[in-house]
Structure formats: C-alpha cells, structure tokens
XYZ file of C-alpha atoms in Angstrom:
672
model
C 6.217 91.063 -13.239
C 6.938 88.111 -10.965
C 3.903 86.336 -9.659
C 2.816 85.692 -6.145
C 3.734 81.963 -6.771
C 7.296 82.787 -7.953
C 7.875 84.797 -4.783
C 6.533 82.043 -2.403
C 8.589 79.368 -4.161
C 11.839 81.522 -3.822
C 11.219 81.932 -0.280
C 10.443 78.236 0.362
C 13.966 77.427 -0.631
C 14.712 78.176 2.969
C 11.862 76.700 5.225
C 13.339 78.092 8.446
C 13.693 81.669 7.082
C 10.308 81.332 5.272
C 8.576 80.492 8.558
C 9.964 83.515 10.511
C 9.449 85.988 7.549
C 5.862 84.814 6.758
C 4.905 85.136 10.396
C 6.244 88.752 10.450
C 4.433 89.526 7.185
C 1.067 88.315 8.501
C 1.427 90.091 11.893
C 2.277 93.310 10.003
C -0.780 92.920 7.737
C -3.232 92.603 10.523
C -1.702 95.599 12.518
C -1.838 97.817 9.419
C -5.344 96.919 8.282
C -6.572 97.543 11.861
C -4.691 100.881 11.976
C -6.307 102.130 8.754
C -9.720 100.442 8.851
C -13.062 102.043 8.862
C -16.474 100.200 9.236
C -16.758 99.768 5.448
C -13.234 98.430 5.202
C -9.821 99.723 4.333
C -10.001 103.312 2.787
C -8.256 102.940 -0.533
C -6.868 106.538 -0.664
C -4.815 105.434 2.401
C -3.085 102.539 0.617
C 0.147 104.344 0.119
C 0.338 105.373 3.655
C -0.167 101.867 4.691
C 2.644 100.644 2.289
C 5.010 103.263 3.905
C 4.323 102.200 7.363
C 5.202 98.777 6.362
C 8.495 100.289 5.122
C 7.813 100.001 1.391
C 8.336 103.175 -0.500
C 5.803 103.407 -3.480
C 5.644 106.571 -5.669
C 2.219 108.077 -5.964
C 2.186 106.747 -9.536
C 2.538 103.095 -8.365
C 0.064 103.542 -5.794
C -2.449 104.748 -8.462
C -1.476 101.841 -10.644
C -2.047 99.437 -7.739
C -5.515 100.931 -7.094
C -6.350 100.732 -10.871
C -5.345 96.987 -10.891
C -7.615 96.496 -7.982
C -10.624 98.234 -9.838
C -10.469 101.570 -8.391
C -12.421 100.805 -5.268
C -13.286 103.415 -2.688
C -12.748 100.804 0.080
C -10.677 97.605 0.034
C -12.225 94.628 1.809
C -9.939 92.629 4.256
C -9.293 89.585 2.166
C -8.298 91.798 -0.999
C -6.051 93.946 1.264
C -4.261 90.885 2.738
C -3.662 89.286 -0.669
C -2.302 92.474 -2.078
C -0.079 93.507 0.866
C 1.215 90.079 1.475
C 2.530 89.867 -2.058
C 4.222 93.321 -1.696
C 5.594 92.454 1.494
C 6.947 89.102 0.296
C 8.830 91.173 -2.376
C 10.272 93.284 0.494
C 11.250 90.466 2.763
C 12.983 88.614 -0.158
C 15.726 91.266 0.502
C 16.122 89.938 3.937
C 16.673 86.581 2.450
C 19.094 87.801 0.106
C 21.314 89.113 2.988
C 20.725 85.934 4.936
C 22.171 83.951 1.966
C 25.117 86.236 1.929
C 25.829 85.838 5.746
C 25.403 82.097 5.554
C 28.622 81.883 3.641
C 30.402 82.879 6.761
C 28.467 80.472 9.190
C 31.021 77.811 9.578
C 29.168 75.512 11.837
C 25.785 75.951 10.024
C 23.827 76.745 13.031
C 22.330 79.936 11.858
C 24.296 82.364 13.908
C 27.559 84.041 13.408
C 30.452 84.457 15.977
C 32.156 87.787 16.318
C 35.031 86.653 14.156
C 32.715 85.326 11.555
C 30.924 88.637 11.554
C 33.947 90.631 11.241
C 34.931 88.607 8.208
C 31.521 89.208 6.689
C 31.723 92.931 7.283
C 35.387 93.213 5.972
C 35.462 96.037 3.539
C 32.174 97.425 4.604
C 33.222 98.888 7.895
C 31.495 101.963 9.077
C 30.721 103.317 12.650
C 27.050 103.230 12.324
C 26.890 99.611 10.954
C 28.935 98.554 14.056
C 26.734 100.370 16.375
C 23.603 98.869 15.000
C 24.983 95.394 15.006
C 26.010 95.883 18.596
C 22.224 95.863 19.338
C 21.498 92.553 18.084
C 21.030 90.045 21.012
C 23.204 87.074 21.140
C 22.565 83.500 21.948
C 24.011 81.406 24.895
C 27.262 81.163 22.935
C 27.662 84.775 22.266
C 26.696 84.276 18.464
C 24.442 86.524 16.535
C 21.256 85.320 14.811
C 21.741 85.647 11.015
C 18.171 86.576 10.434
C 18.211 89.157 12.928
C 21.519 90.498 11.572
C 20.170 90.583 8.091
C 17.144 92.588 9.237
C 19.563 94.966 11.126
C 21.739 95.484 8.052
C 18.837 96.188 5.756
C 17.323 98.605 8.334
C 20.620 100.486 8.271
C 20.970 100.313 4.478
C 17.555 102.008 4.054
C 19.171 105.083 5.164
C 22.304 105.049 2.971
C 23.212 104.486 -0.676
C 21.716 100.730 -1.024
C 24.721 99.377 -2.595
C 27.328 100.536 0.049
C 26.761 98.268 2.858
C 26.053 94.728 1.624
C 23.332 93.316 -0.818
C 26.274 92.580 -3.200
C 25.454 91.746 -6.750
C 27.045 88.204 -6.037
C 24.512 87.557 -3.215
C 21.483 88.735 -5.341
C 22.683 86.731 -8.329
C 22.986 83.628 -6.091
C 19.447 84.185 -4.800
C 17.709 84.667 -8.170
C 19.801 82.205 -10.223
C 18.647 79.054 -11.946
C 21.079 76.759 -13.364
C 21.442 78.796 -16.566
C 21.595 82.194 -14.754
C 19.026 84.864 -13.511
C 15.740 84.406 -15.437
C 15.204 87.623 -17.498
C 11.681 87.884 -16.224
C 13.178 88.443 -12.760
C 15.698 91.213 -13.540
C 13.345 94.004 -12.630
C 12.883 92.436 -9.137
C 16.575 91.797 -8.682
C 17.319 95.531 -9.265
C 14.805 96.513 -6.816
C 16.344 94.391 -4.213
C 19.588 96.273 -4.914
C 17.800 99.593 -4.225
C 16.878 100.562 -7.682
C 13.389 101.303 -8.783
C 12.907 100.804 -12.540
C 9.764 100.996 -14.405
C 8.616 98.039 -16.294
C 9.584 99.976 -19.496
C 13.002 100.804 -18.241
C 13.460 96.857 -17.499
C 12.324 95.980 -21.058
C 14.736 98.456 -22.508
C 17.668 96.858 -20.677
C 16.690 93.475 -21.836
C 16.522 94.689 -25.407
C 20.012 96.184 -25.015
C 21.178 92.753 -23.878
C 19.632 91.072 -26.949
C 16.457 89.727 -25.171
C 18.093 86.660 -23.438
C 15.946 84.069 -21.680
C 18.681 84.086 -18.871
C 21.428 86.350 -17.683
C 24.746 84.804 -16.660
C 26.807 85.920 -13.658
C 29.220 88.189 -15.702
C 26.696 89.936 -17.666
C 24.442 90.367 -14.440
C 27.565 91.825 -12.493
C 28.365 94.323 -15.282
C 24.861 95.587 -15.622
C 24.359 96.019 -12.074
C 27.621 97.783 -11.622
C 26.827 100.061 -14.331
C 23.411 100.831 -13.028
C 24.515 101.222 -9.381
C 27.224 103.671 -10.589
C 24.617 106.146 -11.789
C 23.698 108.900 -9.366
C 20.469 108.673 -7.435
C 19.164 112.238 -7.892
C 16.405 112.305 -5.321
C 18.636 110.885 -2.499
C 21.576 112.984 -3.553
C 19.256 116.153 -3.702
C 17.890 115.618 -0.110
C 21.288 114.933 1.281
C 22.931 117.872 -0.212
C 20.093 120.118 0.968
C 20.466 118.857 4.558
C 24.257 119.067 4.494
C 23.855 122.885 3.996
C 22.685 122.995 7.614
C 25.335 120.726 9.087
C 27.898 123.375 10.471
C 30.441 120.926 11.865
C 30.237 118.602 8.856
C 29.731 115.396 11.003
C 26.678 114.268 9.080
C 24.370 114.973 11.931
C 22.100 117.955 12.820
C 21.721 119.647 16.276
C 18.522 120.675 17.674
C 19.153 124.549 16.365
C 20.314 123.212 12.900
C 17.077 121.020 12.633
C 14.993 124.057 13.503
C 16.665 126.060 10.780
C 15.856 123.238 8.362
C 12.165 123.507 9.300
C 12.039 127.277 9.310
C 9.273 128.269 7.048
C 6.923 125.596 8.130
C 3.951 126.180 10.334
C 5.531 124.209 13.055
C 6.998 125.657 16.211
C 10.498 124.656 17.435
C 8.960 122.707 20.156
C 6.665 120.834 17.764
C 9.703 120.010 15.468
C 11.427 118.551 18.421
C 8.360 116.728 19.771
C 7.690 115.140 16.315
C 11.256 113.960 15.903
C 12.004 112.884 19.472
C 11.826 109.046 18.797
C 14.349 109.138 16.041
C 17.744 107.518 16.685
C 20.467 109.879 17.545
C 24.219 109.805 17.782
C 26.165 110.063 21.051
C 25.890 113.905 20.808
C 22.206 113.589 20.737
C 22.131 114.853 17.017
C 19.917 113.506 14.317
C 21.538 111.591 11.446
C 21.271 113.329 8.076
C 20.804 110.195 6.056
C 17.948 109.042 8.262
C 16.309 112.513 7.826
C 16.785 112.124 4.090
C 14.854 108.747 4.160
C 11.875 110.291 5.855
C 11.716 113.360 3.411
C 11.959 110.858 0.346
C 9.154 108.569 1.851
C 6.717 111.452 1.857
C 7.702 112.275 -1.814
C 9.531 115.571 -0.690
C 12.280 115.404 -3.210
C 11.793 118.979 -4.549
C 13.373 120.922 -1.831
C 15.029 124.194 -1.497
C 12.162 126.689 -2.255
C 10.232 128.315 0.671
C 6.999 126.700 -0.364
C 8.426 123.257 -1.026
C 10.363 123.545 2.372
C 7.141 124.177 4.314
C 5.292 121.369 2.509
C 8.106 118.899 3.178
C 8.444 119.985 6.850
C 4.803 119.401 7.510
C 4.618 116.038 5.761
C 7.868 114.630 7.316
C 6.376 115.519 10.820
C 3.309 113.379 9.975
C 5.405 110.475 8.692
C 7.674 110.389 11.584
C 4.835 110.339 14.098
C 3.041 107.659 12.094
C 6.042 105.318 11.617
C 7.018 105.657 15.364
C 3.492 104.741 16.510
C 3.955 100.910 16.311
C 7.120 101.150 18.383
C 5.960 103.649 21.152
C 6.558 102.468 24.610
C 4.871 104.069 27.687
C 5.898 103.247 31.303
C 2.809 101.970 32.907
C 3.688 103.326 36.284
C 4.877 106.870 35.357
C 2.245 109.573 35.225
C 4.345 111.594 32.871
C 4.572 108.728 30.353
C 0.630 108.399 30.510
C 0.419 112.202 29.737
C 2.837 111.690 26.894
C 0.776 109.020 25.485
C -2.319 111.185 25.519
C -0.415 113.754 23.751
C 1.322 111.711 21.251
C -1.992 109.969 20.178
C -4.074 113.162 20.796
C -6.503 111.365 23.036
C -8.710 113.590 25.061
C -10.306 113.120 28.349
C -13.911 114.336 29.199
C -14.666 116.278 32.246
C -17.084 114.426 34.711
C -18.852 117.565 35.223
C -19.798 117.795 31.581
C -21.219 114.178 31.658
C -23.335 115.263 34.705
C -24.727 118.130 32.529
C -25.707 115.640 29.843
C -27.465 113.429 32.420
C -29.345 116.384 33.922
C -30.530 117.684 30.476
C -31.318 114.262 29.006
C -28.846 114.373 26.214
C -26.650 111.515 24.786
C -22.822 111.818 24.541
C -21.542 113.487 21.414
C -18.570 112.286 19.188
C -15.217 113.538 19.701
C -15.404 115.657 16.677
C -18.401 117.577 17.951
C -16.716 117.831 21.445
C -13.753 119.583 20.260
C -15.427 123.102 20.471
C -18.069 122.155 23.061
C -18.264 124.361 26.261
C -20.620 124.222 29.228
C -21.330 126.293 32.384
C -21.211 123.981 35.487
C -23.814 124.498 38.301
C -22.960 127.123 40.764
C -20.408 128.719 38.318
C -20.652 131.775 35.948
C -17.679 130.731 33.876
C -17.733 128.233 30.868
C -15.414 125.227 30.806
C -14.400 123.141 27.771
C -15.908 119.673 27.637
C -12.684 117.996 27.035
C -9.508 118.334 29.161
C -6.534 119.845 27.435
C -3.111 118.216 27.072
C -1.629 120.942 29.180
C -4.125 120.249 32.089
C -3.118 116.448 31.956
C 0.655 117.538 32.028
C 0.115 119.780 34.968
C -1.524 116.670 36.853
C 1.316 114.479 35.782
C 3.792 116.875 37.280
C 2.061 116.544 40.649
C 0.686 120.226 40.517
C -3.100 119.298 40.217
C -5.326 116.581 41.713
C -7.410 114.584 39.454
C -8.844 110.993 39.163
C -8.883 109.523 35.661
C -11.277 106.786 34.904
C -11.273 104.555 31.857
C -14.604 103.169 30.862
C -14.989 99.627 29.547
C -18.294 99.208 27.869
C -20.087 97.701 24.918
C -21.174 99.466 21.810
C -25.045 98.987 21.793
C -25.343 100.262 18.138
C -22.925 100.767 15.214
C -23.390 104.504 15.153
C -23.494 105.304 18.879
C -22.412 103.096 21.813
C -24.963 104.310 24.405
C -28.141 105.737 22.529
C -30.542 105.256 25.569
C -27.924 106.874 28.074
C -27.990 103.777 30.221
C -24.145 103.759 30.316
C -23.864 107.531 30.962
C -26.169 107.329 33.951
C -24.118 104.677 35.513
C -20.885 106.443 34.977
C -22.251 109.834 36.339
C -23.543 107.872 39.400
C -20.023 106.693 40.216
C -18.001 109.793 39.281
C -20.129 112.153 41.440
C -19.253 110.089 44.460
C -15.509 110.504 43.544
C -15.790 114.149 43.218
C -17.481 114.435 46.509
C -15.287 112.007 48.521
C -11.882 113.205 47.218
C -12.470 116.887 46.398
C -10.715 116.379 43.070
C -11.439 116.743 39.328
C -12.663 113.604 37.743
C -11.607 113.035 34.027
C -13.062 110.340 31.936
C -11.746 108.235 28.964
C -14.766 107.076 26.987
C -13.737 105.960 23.481
C -16.710 107.571 21.619
C -15.840 110.887 23.022
C -12.178 110.653 23.486
C -11.084 109.314 20.050
C -11.909 110.564 16.591
C -14.788 108.573 15.211
C -15.924 107.362 11.841
C -15.808 109.326 9.447
C -12.138 110.646 9.992
C -11.398 113.040 7.039
C -7.966 114.476 7.803
C -4.443 112.646 8.210
C -4.324 114.139 11.843
C -7.560 112.377 12.688
C -6.527 109.065 11.106
C -3.161 109.143 12.740
C -4.499 109.986 16.097
C -6.885 107.053 15.930
C -4.251 104.752 14.792
C -1.804 105.701 17.390
C -4.508 105.402 20.203
C -5.435 101.864 19.005
C -1.834 100.696 18.968
C -1.375 101.535 22.628
C -5.038 101.171 23.935
C -3.549 99.048 26.946
C -2.244 102.316 28.340
C -5.692 103.519 29.235
C -6.646 100.359 30.987
C -3.441 98.961 32.699
C -1.683 102.166 33.734
C -1.387 102.461 37.534
C -2.473 106.085 37.572
C -5.887 105.262 36.125
C -9.192 103.535 37.327
C -11.250 101.182 35.089
C -14.936 101.415 35.449
C -16.582 98.293 33.764
C -20.299 98.298 32.679
C -21.202 94.706 31.503
C -24.899 95.022 31.303
C -26.800 96.244 28.132
C -29.755 98.767 28.327
C -32.710 96.791 29.803
C -35.116 95.316 27.335
C -37.960 97.512 28.562
C -35.890 100.673 28.217
C -34.635 99.658 24.887
C -37.879 98.702 23.538
C -39.638 101.762 24.666
C -37.188 103.968 22.912
C -37.426 101.818 19.696
C -41.049 102.681 19.655
C -40.609 106.348 20.437
C -39.741 108.091 17.099
C -39.563 111.593 18.776
C -36.717 110.807 20.940
C -33.612 111.186 18.617
C -30.085 110.356 18.802
C -27.526 112.502 16.957
C -25.240 110.349 14.907
C -22.890 110.642 11.906
C -24.643 110.057 8.666
C -22.166 108.973 5.976
C -24.276 109.834 3.081
C -25.101 113.193 4.501
C -21.493 113.720 5.681
C -22.764 115.289 8.777
C -24.367 114.664 12.133
C -28.023 113.816 11.864
C -30.660 113.331 14.704
C -32.279 109.745 14.211
C -34.638 107.607 16.262
C -33.265 104.288 17.661
C -35.029 102.162 15.199
C -33.048 103.726 12.339
C -29.600 102.774 13.956
C -28.001 99.543 13.475
C -28.219 97.536 16.902
C -25.563 95.184 18.474
C -26.888 93.368 21.366
C -23.925 90.912 21.842
C -23.139 90.287 25.479
C -20.032 92.510 26.850
C -18.421 89.211 28.049
C -18.348 87.762 24.404
C -16.781 90.867 22.812
C -13.141 90.650 22.093
C -12.202 94.259 22.870
C -14.116 94.199 26.050
C -12.305 91.062 27.062
C -8.964 92.533 26.296
C -9.888 95.714 28.617
C -10.791 93.344 31.343
C -7.441 91.643 31.174
C -5.379 94.821 30.812
C -7.398 96.486 33.805
C -6.763 93.308 36.005
C -2.894 93.613 35.676
C -2.743 96.697 38.053
C -1.026 96.254 41.464
C -4.194 96.983 43.281
C -7.270 95.359 41.763
C -9.640 97.738 43.381
C -8.638 100.075 40.443
C -10.838 98.020 38.283
C -14.378 97.909 39.247
C -17.773 96.903 37.696
C -20.102 99.699 38.513
C -23.260 97.980 37.185
C -22.402 94.689 39.230
C -24.701 92.309 40.948
C -24.350 91.907 44.699
C -23.008 88.698 46.259
C -23.677 87.462 49.777
C -21.139 86.585 52.374
C -21.537 83.732 54.903
C -22.964 86.192 57.596
C -25.604 87.520 55.287
C -23.842 90.831 54.649
C -24.094 92.191 51.151
C -20.692 92.581 49.582
C -19.357 93.078 46.031
C -17.366 90.247 44.770
C -16.468 91.672 41.265
C -12.650 91.397 41.429
C -10.775 89.920 38.617
C -7.354 88.170 37.945
C -5.663 88.533 34.621
C -5.838 85.222 32.478
C -2.560 83.493 31.488
C -1.837 84.357 27.917
C -2.541 80.673 26.842
C -5.999 80.900 28.500
C -6.703 84.283 26.951
C -5.777 83.099 23.462
C -8.443 80.267 23.771
C -11.064 82.518 24.934
C -10.345 84.970 22.058
C -11.228 82.101 19.588
C -14.822 82.563 20.737
C -14.741 86.223 20.979
C -16.785 88.531 18.638
C -14.945 91.259 16.717
C -16.135 93.766 14.305
C -12.848 93.100 12.506
C -11.684 89.510 13.101
C -8.062 90.543 12.150
C -7.975 92.460 15.408
C -8.000 89.226 17.470
C -4.328 88.304 16.877
C -3.075 92.092 17.645
C -5.040 91.795 20.933
C -3.658 88.453 21.756
C -0.143 89.506 21.208
C -0.546 92.822 23.061
C -2.172 91.103 26.012
C 0.626 88.601 26.274
C 3.398 91.324 26.169
C 1.574 93.447 28.793
C 0.840 90.362 31.047
C 4.505 89.415 31.197
C 5.673 92.986 31.422
C 3.487 93.741 34.478
C 3.512 90.215 36.145
C 7.202 89.347 35.998
C 8.224 92.730 37.859
C 5.327 92.848 40.313
C 6.609 92.712 43.918
C 3.454 93.724 45.951
C -0.123 92.524 44.961
C -3.379 93.599 46.830
C -6.514 91.827 45.785
C -9.918 92.433 47.083
C -13.316 91.088 46.246
C -12.467 87.914 44.545
C -15.078 85.345 43.936
C -14.256 81.564 44.160
C -13.486 81.158 40.387
C -11.114 84.017 40.554
C -9.320 82.650 43.624
C -8.581 79.626 41.429
C -7.447 81.749 38.616
C -4.922 83.456 41.176
C -3.594 80.144 41.831
C -2.994 79.367 38.233
C -1.342 82.703 37.684
C 0.730 82.937 40.906
C 3.713 81.013 39.606
C 4.116 83.607 36.975
C 4.695 86.277 39.480
C 8.482 85.719 39.792
C 9.367 88.766 41.805
C 6.329 88.776 44.188
C 7.394 89.575 47.699
C 3.805 90.140 49.328
C 0.162 89.105 48.624
C -2.671 90.776 50.284
C -6.246 89.097 49.925
C -9.220 91.018 51.316
C -12.948 90.019 51.204
C -12.847 86.965 48.978
C -14.932 83.594 48.621
C -13.552 80.237 48.299
C -13.953 76.615 49.123
C -11.633 73.844 50.061
C -10.578 73.239 46.362
C -9.545 76.876 45.794
C -7.757 76.921 49.180
C -5.767 73.809 48.255
C -4.906 75.086 44.897
C -3.806 78.598 46.239
C -1.596 76.800 49.045
C 0.029 74.611 46.520
C 0.894 77.574 44.232
C 2.084 79.581 47.397
C 4.464 76.799 48.505
C 5.727 76.311 44.811
C 6.414 80.014 44.507
C-alpha cells in the first residue's frame, strides 16, 4: 500500500493545487472530528460514518481493518484521527489532481482556467445533459473563464453518481499522474485502479501483478489494456441498484417522481411525508424529480446492495434516510430572517426548546435542569392548571408559531459549563433565567420557550445514530440559535459565586443527577464528585462565538446580559450598558487564539463560521438600531461601520463615549 510520504510527494508536484487541496482536507478533518467527538475522543465505531460523510466509501470490512490497524481502540484521540483521515483524504483528493492534469492539457494560456471553447474541447466525446448543467454552476473569473480545480471537483462530484469511467478520469490522465520515467510503479497499481473507480483488494492487485509477470514498472500500453479490461467488467452492486430503481421509473427518463419514490420506500417504517422530508435537499431535475443514479449512490454508501426483498427494502430505506440527512447537514442553509426557516432548522436537527413554565417549576422545587434525554418524556402540571404539559416544546408547536398562528418568545441562553457533567449544578444560571423569563411572560402575555444546550441537545452519552446525527446537525448550524432575527439571546457571564459554590462543595447531601459513563445511567452525585470548570465565560471559545453571533442582529436589544453590572450615566441615573458590536473577522480570529476550547479543533470551525455569518448579515443590513453601548463598543462600531455596505439608517440610544470615540465614529460615518 502506498505510504503517506508517497501521497504527499505526488501532490507536491503541483504546489498551487497542493495548497488548495490540503486546506480543504484539513478543514474537513476538523469539522468531522467535532461532529462525531465525545468527551473521551472520537468514538471508534463511528469511523465508517465519518469517512462516508467525507465522501469516501469504505466497506465494513475495510473499516474493521482500519480499526484493527489502529489497535482496536474504543475511542480515537484527535492526533491519531487527524493522521489517519488526512492520509485517506489525500488518496481521495489525488483523484481531483488527476482530473486537473487532464484539464490542463486544454489550458492554452496556462492561467489555470478554461475558456468556454477550451472546456468544450475537453468535454468532446463526453457530452451529457447532467454534466453540462453541473458545469454551468461553476463560477467564472473576470474573463469569463472557469477555474480548473473547481471544474475538476465538479466533474468528480458528478462522476460519483455514474459509472466512474464514463465521464473523464481517462486511463491516459491516470497513467500520466502516476507515471515515472519507466512507467507506473507496480506498487501503485492498486491506487491507480481506485482512482478510476474500482475497489480491488490487496490480494486482487497482487494477482493482477502476477498475471503481468511481476514487473517493477507498467508501461502505457500494458496499463491501458489492463484498465480497459477491468473497467469493461460489470459493477454488480451499482448495476443491481440501478436496475432495482429503474423498475419504478414509469416514464423511463432516469428520475423518480414523488409518487414513484414513495413506492420505492414502501415497506419501510417511514411515512410518505418523512420520505420526502429526508430527501428534500437532494438535487432535482427540471421536473422536480430525483435522479436514479444519485439515489443509487446513497443506497450503495450505506451498504444497501442487497435489494429487492421486503426485509432488505425496509432496511435500505431506513438507512438511506439517515445517510442523506447526515450528508446534507454540512451544507444546510437557513435564512436568518425567516421564522419558518428557523422552525425547519429545529426540526432538521431535532433541537427542542424548553417551556419557561417548566424552568419556573424547577426553581420552585429546588431541582437542577435534567439532560435532554431525561426531558424527552418529562411532564409537569403548571400552577393554576389541572392539565399536565410536556417540558419540551414540540416541533409542531414551533411550526404553528412560525406560521403566525401562535405567540411565543424564543430565548437562547449563552452560558458557561461549570462542570464537565452538568453546566449549572448549583442552579445559579437557572435562577437568573427564570427571573427574566417570568417578566416576559407577564409583560407580553405569550409563551416563552428557551434554548439551553444541556436540555435542548442530546448529551453524552449518545447511543443511537439518531442522537448522534441530531447533535452533529445542531453543532454545524449553532449560529442559527443566536443570530436569528426571531430569537433573543440571554447572556450569563458570571459563574456561581464562590460562597455558594463552596457551601455546596461541603454539602454531601445536596445531590446533582448526572450521567455516569460507568453505570450507563443517571446517578445523583454531590458537587465534590463532579469535574469543575471555573474558566471565565469571556475566555471560552464557544461563549465568545455566541456573543458574536448574537451581536449580529439588526436590533442589539435582542442580545442582553441578564446578570450584568450596572453602569452610571453622567446624571447619576443607573442604566445598563451591556450592548455589544460584532468583532470584525480579523479581530475575532486573534481573540480565538487565546480562547479556551474543550476540543481545540473547534476553533477553526468557529472562526470560519463567524466570518461567514458576519459578512452574510453585515453586508445586507440596511437598518441598524443599537442601544446601551459602552465606550469601547462605540469604538468597535467605528471600526465595523465601513463593512456595512448597504446601511441606510443608524440609530444609537443610551450610549457612553468620549472625544476619541466620537471622532472615530464621525470619520467612519463620513467615509461610509
């Protein structure tokens, strides 16, 4: 098998491509590690899922072999995971480089982009409607030319859904990529075959080399004939799936309608609506139908090649639903102004809100907040009521609110975790939350629903794939909870006061129900048996990110510190000056270098997401209303103002500044 060093050397032959590909590899590794990570590390049994999310397609046997090579661990630490996945991803991205090499033959001016005429020449003999449509989505440069690396990715994305040798990845391009002066090294034959879409075992590669007489190098003619022979063989799994799905394609156009898809999935435990919901993000043709080849890919990725029987059909249908949702998670986009998009996010990621009335009941009875898992079936009877309510708000209730048929206030809580096992063992945060939300209930005569991560997201230990997928999808789009225009952020920066903390540390009779990984159950424990985390809120990476996302709303009063310290105005009146301005991405990155993360690999993901959301919100903002800004935030506004390209009105209320801030703000205003 080729070594990591061999892979790196082959990509290094093109430094420009190496830089872009390596960056994408590293970003993908960090996102996936975060997605599947638990406190102990990466759960080894999810390795195959992680590889599939990264668009690799290992068999279960290959995954078992990888785990055996790693020593059969239960958990994989971050360093080991990075090295392993990086090596596997480099193998994958070599395919991109093969196509890049192929396309460069048609780049007459050598600038790394193809004109429409050059692209037409490159695609000659490979025309197909889907390929043309896919290429049309590649952005062009100022000369109207298409970037070769982006084209290569586009071609390979498409070829994943079809016979891998039909579109490009020609044997000539592969030979050129792997070739040395004497030909393709025999040691790299297996890898070259995998680039062309085959998946031979090591024994099969050895047999082919033996049949060739065990050469050290393979010349171009022999290589071409061998690949032609191998590629001409049928691919049973792919063909079986295609043939199975074609049975339901009534008009023979290679795509399934909604009704035809429901027929395919009949016999599964999914309702027709669930089938459509799980597949709604998949690309469709002009008739809104789903391409059969794409559906085949998803079936194959989940190992669903044995199709046709009722039992197998149900198994494949259920697993393909999970795969599609998981793969689509990283690309999900939610409009941060649309209430229906917010409701859709909660449903997609299965995030649940908590009723403020239930939190009030916890404070009244002196109980800490339970985990999401325990809240699933929790009910309570509110004061002055005889009917029980669920502690968690249903997705249907949120949907009714989003459609404008119910009044509710949605509050996202930004807070620190004070122990590893429970974020608020002393109920300090809970009391602050309840003090605020009861005011909202009284003032607005509306339901108040709360997002609090411990209660709203599935917590460690997540046993089922559904719980794992829910948590991963929520973390991928956590900004939606804090940046959406239809939510409020309530921020708690202070930790439990030392006297309260120390008193509970000494009290072994006051117990906190927490999950115990050894007992595999919730166990009541004293505070002294929990693992403390007394790092300041302002030093924690995720807390800093939540502050930034929350500061991007059009009206900054939707972001409030509820344990804040009073400031004084010049006339002696007491006013809250806790308003915040979002940091520019450059400043945020520098702050992140000092931030504390439980998993340091989260940092780069948070930085990228903050920059994306910053520009998404700031560049389209036309009206900005800011209140309660202290002097340093007025200066921050002056620095950020030039980035508000479409700003038409700015309203400042109740702020503090001196001559320096006034001058900076005035200059920024005139420059704008």
